[in-house]
Coordinates of C-alpha atoms in Angstrom, one line a residue:
M1 CA -0.1 -0.3 -0.1
R2 CA 1.0 3.2 -1.1
R3 CA 1.2 6.6 0.9
Q4 CA -1.6 8.2 -0.7
E5 CA -3.6 5.0 -0.2
Y6 CA -2.5 4.6 3.4
L7 CA -3.6 9.0 4.4
R8 CA -6.3 9.1 1.9
P9 CA -9.1 8.3 5.1
L10 CA -7.5 10.9 7.0
F11 CA -8.3 13.7 4.2
T12 CA -11.6 12.6 3.0
E13 CA -12.9 12.2 6.8
R14 CA -11.4 15.4 7.9
P15 CA -11.2 18.3 5.0
D16 CA -10.5 21.6 7.5
R17 CA -7.4 19.2 8.0
V18 CA -5.3 19.9 4.7
G19 CA -4.9 24.0 5.2
R20 CA -4.3 23.3 8.8
D21 CA -1.5 20.4 8.1
R22 CA 0.2 22.9 5.1
L23 CA -0.2 26.1 7.4
E24 CA 2.3 23.5 10.2
I25 CA 5.0 22.8 7.3
L26 CA 5.0 26.2 6.2
T27 CA 5.5 27.3 10.0
A28 CA 8.3 24.8 10.2
L29 CA 10.1 25.8 7.2
I30 CA 9.4 29.4 8.5
G31 CA 11.2 28.7 11.8
G32 CA 13.9 26.4 10.3
P33 CA 17.6 27.6 10.3
S34 CA 17.5 27.1 6.2
F35 CA 15.6 30.4 6.5
D36 CA 16.6 33.9 6.3
P37 CA 15.7 35.8 9.5
I38 CA 14.7 38.8 7.6
Y39 CA 11.2 36.7 6.5
R40 CA 10.0 35.9 9.5
P41 CA 8.4 39.3 10.8
D42 CA 5.2 40.7 9.4
I43 CA 6.4 43.4 8.4
I44 CA 9.6 43.4 6.4
E45 CA 12.7 45.4 6.6
I46 CA 15.7 44.9 3.9
P47 CA 18.7 46.4 5.3
R48 CA 21.2 48.5 4.5
G49 CA 23.8 46.3 2.6
H50 CA 22.0 43.5 2.5
A51 CA 24.3 40.8 0.4
I52 CA 21.8 40.1 -2.3
Y53 CA 18.6 42.6 -1.9
R54 CA 21.0 46.1 -2.0
W55 CA 18.7 48.9 -2.4
E56 CA 21.6 51.6 -1.7
C57 CA 24.0 54.3 -3.7
V58 CA 27.1 52.8 -3.7
V59 CA 28.5 56.2 -3.0
G60 CA 29.9 56.4 0.4
S61 CA 27.2 58.0 3.3
C62 CA 24.6 58.5 0.1
E63 CA 21.5 58.5 2.6
R64 CA 19.5 57.9 -1.0
T65 CA 18.4 55.0 -2.8
R66 CA 19.3 54.0 -6.5
T67 CA 17.5 54.3 -9.0
G68 CA 16.4 50.9 -11.8
G69 CA 19.3 49.2 -12.8
S70 CA 21.8 51.1 -11.7
D71 CA 23.9 51.2 -8.4
L72 CA 23.5 54.1 -7.7
C73 CA 20.7 57.5 -6.8
S74 CA 19.1 58.9 -9.4
E75 CA 21.7 62.3 -7.9
H76 CA 24.1 60.6 -8.5
Q77 CA 23.8 59.3 -11.8
R78 CA 23.4 62.4 -13.2
Q79 CA 26.4 63.6 -12.3
W80 CA 28.5 60.4 -12.9
V81 CA 26.7 60.8 -16.7
C82 CA 28.2 64.4 -17.0
D83 CA 31.4 63.0 -15.8
R84 CA 31.9 59.7 -17.9
E85 CA 31.8 62.2 -20.5
R86 CA 34.6 64.3 -19.5
G87 CA 36.5 60.3 -19.4
V88 CA 36.0 60.2 -15.3
G89 CA 35.7 56.4 -14.5
K90 CA 33.1 54.8 -12.2
A91 CA 35.7 54.3 -9.8
A92 CA 37.4 57.6 -9.5
F93 CA 33.7 59.2 -9.2
V94 CA 32.3 57.0 -6.7
A95 CA 34.9 57.8 -4.5
G96 CA 35.4 60.8 -5.0
A97 CA 31.4 61.9 -4.9
Q98 CA 30.5 63.0 -1.6
G99 CA 27.0 61.6 0.2
L100 CA 23.7 63.0 0.1
E101 CA 21.0 63.2 2.6
R102 CA 18.1 61.0 2.6
H103 CA 15.4 62.6 -0.1
V104 CA 11.7 62.8 1.0
G105 CA 9.6 62.2 -1.5
A106 CA 5.9 63.5 -2.4
E107 CA 3.6 63.8 0.2
E108 CA 0.1 62.4 0.1
S109 CA -2.0 65.2 -1.4
I110 CA -4.6 66.2 -4.6
C111 CA -3.9 68.3 -7.7
R112 CA -4.9 72.3 -7.4
I113 CA -6.6 71.8 -10.6
C114 CA -7.9 68.1 -10.1
P115 CA -9.0 67.5 -7.0
E116 CA -9.8 63.8 -7.9
R117 CA -5.9 63.2 -8.8
P118 CA -2.6 62.7 -6.7
A119 CA 0.0 65.3 -6.6
A120 CA 3.3 64.8 -7.9
H121 CA 4.9 67.8 -6.6
S122 CA 4.7 67.9 -3.5
D123 CA 5.2 72.0 -3.5
L124 CA 3.2 73.2 -6.7
R125 CA 0.6 70.9 -5.6
L126 CA 0.4 69.7 -9.1
C127 CA -0.3 66.4 -10.9
Q128 CA 1.5 64.4 -13.4
R129 CA -0.3 65.4 -16.5
H130 CA -0.4 69.4 -15.3
L131 CA 3.3 69.5 -14.2
S132 CA 4.0 68.0 -17.5
R133 CA 2.0 70.8 -19.0
W134 CA 3.7 73.7 -16.9
V135 CA 6.9 72.0 -17.3
A136 CA 6.5 72.0 -21.4
R137 CA 5.6 76.0 -20.8
K138 CA 8.5 77.3 -19.0
K139 CA 10.4 75.3 -22.0
E140 CA 8.7 77.6 -24.2
G141 CA 9.8 80.6 -22.7
D142 CA 6.3 81.6 -22.1
D143 CA 7.2 84.0 -19.1
S144 CA 3.9 86.0 -20.0
D145 CA 1.6 84.3 -16.9
S146 CA 3.3 83.3 -13.9
F147 CA 2.3 80.0 -12.1
D148 CA -0.2 81.8 -9.3
T149 CA -2.3 83.4 -12.6

């Protein structure tokens, strides 16, 4: 008799047992020594310098998060592009760059023009659509109206 056939009566008589058994197995696996303890709490916080899930900028004492596929934050990425065009190597750039303070993202606020959208810019309180229109207007050199107008 195979194991499945031997255990089948337990599952047919008590169908609630399957879910409980799976939860017990999962709990035992999570409590095991090979499971990374970083994933055990209800709210997972990946620390700076994690060996696999590194999220911080590689510039020393920079408190900002890296962007996209780069290992630099957005500001250091912009600086690196300019320095790379002048022939500066990345190692020299990282060694000489100054760390930046943590960048606080946009607040949760609504657009001052269309209140059904969230603001993408906390100072101007504009959604992404109206912010793009304002930036385009400034690029055109139209200074006839101020922002308040």
